[in-house]
Amino acid sequence: MHKELRVAAYGVCVRDGRILLARWVAGDGTKRWTLPGGGMDHGEDPYDTVVREVDEETGYTVDPVTFLGVHTVLRRYPRKLGTVADFHGLRLVYEATVTGGTLRHEENGSTDMAAWHDLAAVDGLPRVELVDVGLRLWRERPPSGHLLP
């Protein structure tokens, strides 16, 4: 089994009762909303990852003001030639404040749209689990940075 580790950093940007989300396009074409953010480059600081990724996916410049916590995901999925990947995703979640830029959509990336959504409407959106995790971290602010089940 092939082991894969992906470290990524994401921003929870809430302003005037709305949250900034990016629409992720899966390999099968399914589209779901996610927090703006993504994979860390080798040698990159997670703080810089959030700034870079939010800009790439939304057009906004952000200031990651508070580290909210860590979320881990473990998945197994099929790979080419009948092998299986043992995937471990480590997600670092920051509260981020928009400081500049203009809303725009990413081109040639993993997302195809960025938009502000009313917090009250998030439950009705097609979304990835990370949106709920990020909002819980933002609301609860656990001192350990870890959410209890």
Short mmCIF file of C-alpha atoms in Angstrom, two decimals, residues 10-120:
data_model
loop_
_atom_site.label_atom_id
_atom_site.label_comp_id
_atom_site.label_asym_id
_atom_site.label_seq_id
_atom_site.Cartn_x
_atom_site.Cartn_y
_atom_site.Cartn_z
CA TYR A 10 -6.86 26.89 4.90
CA GLY A 11 -8.48 30.17 5.83
CA VAL A 12 -11.80 30.76 7.56
CA CYS A 13 -12.76 34.23 6.33
CA VAL A 14 -15.98 35.51 7.92
CA ARG A 15 -17.22 39.03 7.34
CA ASP A 16 -20.64 40.59 7.99
CA GLY A 17 -22.28 37.22 8.67
CA ARG A 18 -20.89 35.63 5.50
CA ILE A 19 -18.09 33.14 4.85
CA LEU A 20 -15.78 33.09 1.86
CA LEU A 21 -15.74 29.72 0.10
CA ALA A 22 -14.17 28.30 -3.05
CA ARG A 23 -15.92 25.69 -5.19
CA TRP A 24 -13.73 22.60 -5.54
CA VAL A 25 -14.02 20.46 -8.66
CA ALA A 26 -13.37 16.76 -8.02
CA GLY A 27 -11.78 14.46 -10.58
CA ASP A 28 -15.21 13.10 -11.53
CA GLY A 29 -16.53 16.63 -12.15
CA THR A 30 -18.54 16.90 -8.92
CA LYS A 31 -18.49 20.40 -7.44
CA ARG A 32 -18.58 21.16 -3.72
CA TRP A 33 -17.75 24.21 -1.65
CA THR A 34 -14.62 24.24 0.49
CA LEU A 35 -12.52 26.62 2.53
CA PRO A 36 -10.01 28.50 0.40
CA GLY A 37 -6.58 27.03 0.86
CA GLY A 38 -4.51 24.10 -0.23
CA GLY A 39 -1.30 22.16 -0.21
CA MET A 40 1.93 23.48 1.23
CA ASP A 41 4.92 23.70 -1.07
CA HIS A 42 8.15 22.10 0.16
CA GLY A 43 9.88 24.49 2.57
CA GLU A 44 6.88 26.84 2.73
CA ASP A 45 5.56 28.12 6.05
CA PRO A 46 1.84 27.28 6.59
CA TYR A 47 1.10 30.98 7.21
CA ASP A 48 2.47 31.78 3.75
CA THR A 49 0.51 28.86 2.28
CA VAL A 50 -2.79 30.37 3.47
CA VAL A 51 -1.92 33.77 2.04
CA ARG A 52 -0.86 32.30 -1.33
CA GLU A 53 -3.71 29.81 -1.67
CA VAL A 54 -6.50 32.23 -0.71
CA ASP A 55 -5.14 34.71 -3.25
CA GLU A 56 -4.94 32.03 -5.96
CA GLU A 57 -8.47 30.77 -5.34
CA THR A 58 -10.34 33.99 -4.54
CA GLY A 59 -8.28 37.03 -5.58
CA TYR A 60 -8.14 38.33 -2.02
CA THR A 61 -5.13 39.20 0.08
CA VAL A 62 -5.57 37.93 3.62
CA ASP A 63 -3.93 38.25 7.00
CA PRO A 64 -4.06 34.95 8.93
CA VAL A 65 -4.81 36.46 12.34
CA THR A 66 -5.37 33.36 14.49
CA PHE A 67 -4.37 29.73 14.24
CA LEU A 68 -7.60 27.83 14.96
CA GLY A 69 -6.48 24.23 14.89
CA VAL A 70 -5.57 21.05 13.08
CA HIS A 71 -7.82 18.55 11.37
CA THR A 72 -6.65 15.12 10.23
CA VAL A 73 -8.31 12.96 7.62
CA LEU A 74 -7.44 9.36 6.75
CA ARG A 75 -8.71 7.74 3.56
CA ARG A 76 -7.93 4.78 1.36
CA TYR A 77 -8.60 4.94 -2.33
CA PRO A 78 -7.70 2.95 -5.45
CA ARG A 79 -4.72 3.97 -7.56
CA LYS A 80 -3.49 2.89 -10.97
CA LEU A 81 -2.54 -0.71 -11.62
CA GLY A 82 -4.78 -2.03 -8.84
CA THR A 83 -2.82 -0.56 -5.94
CA VAL A 84 -4.34 1.26 -2.98
CA ALA A 85 -3.29 4.59 -1.48
CA ASP A 86 -3.30 5.13 2.26
CA PHE A 87 -3.90 8.90 2.36
CA HIS A 88 -3.26 11.09 5.41
CA GLY A 89 -4.34 14.70 5.11
CA LEU A 90 -3.12 17.17 7.71
CA ARG A 91 -5.13 20.42 7.54
CA LEU A 92 -3.99 23.54 9.36
CA VAL A 93 -6.86 25.99 9.78
CA TYR A 94 -6.47 29.73 10.33
CA GLU A 95 -8.91 32.54 10.88
CA ALA A 96 -8.07 35.05 8.17
CA THR A 97 -9.09 38.65 7.54
CA VAL A 98 -9.41 40.02 4.02
CA THR A 99 -7.10 43.01 3.69
CA GLY A 100 -7.19 43.69 -0.06
CA GLY A 101 -7.76 42.39 -3.54
CA THR A 102 -10.91 41.81 -5.55
CA LEU A 103 -13.08 38.70 -5.66
CA ARG A 104 -12.34 36.60 -8.73
CA HIS A 105 -12.42 32.95 -9.75
CA GLU A 106 -9.36 30.74 -10.06
CA GLU A 107 -8.36 29.68 -13.55
CA ASN A 108 -6.71 26.33 -14.30
CA GLY A 109 -6.76 25.24 -10.67
CA SER A 110 -8.65 22.86 -8.42
CA THR A 111 -11.48 25.38 -7.88
CA ASP A 112 -13.65 27.15 -10.44
CA MET A 113 -15.51 29.75 -8.39
CA ALA A 114 -15.24 31.82 -5.22
CA ALA A 115 -18.16 33.43 -3.41
CA TRP A 116 -19.40 34.79 -0.10
CA HIS A 117 -22.20 32.76 1.51
CA ASP A 118 -24.49 33.63 4.41
CA LEU A 119 -23.48 31.61 7.46
CA ALA A 120 -27.11 30.59 7.92
#
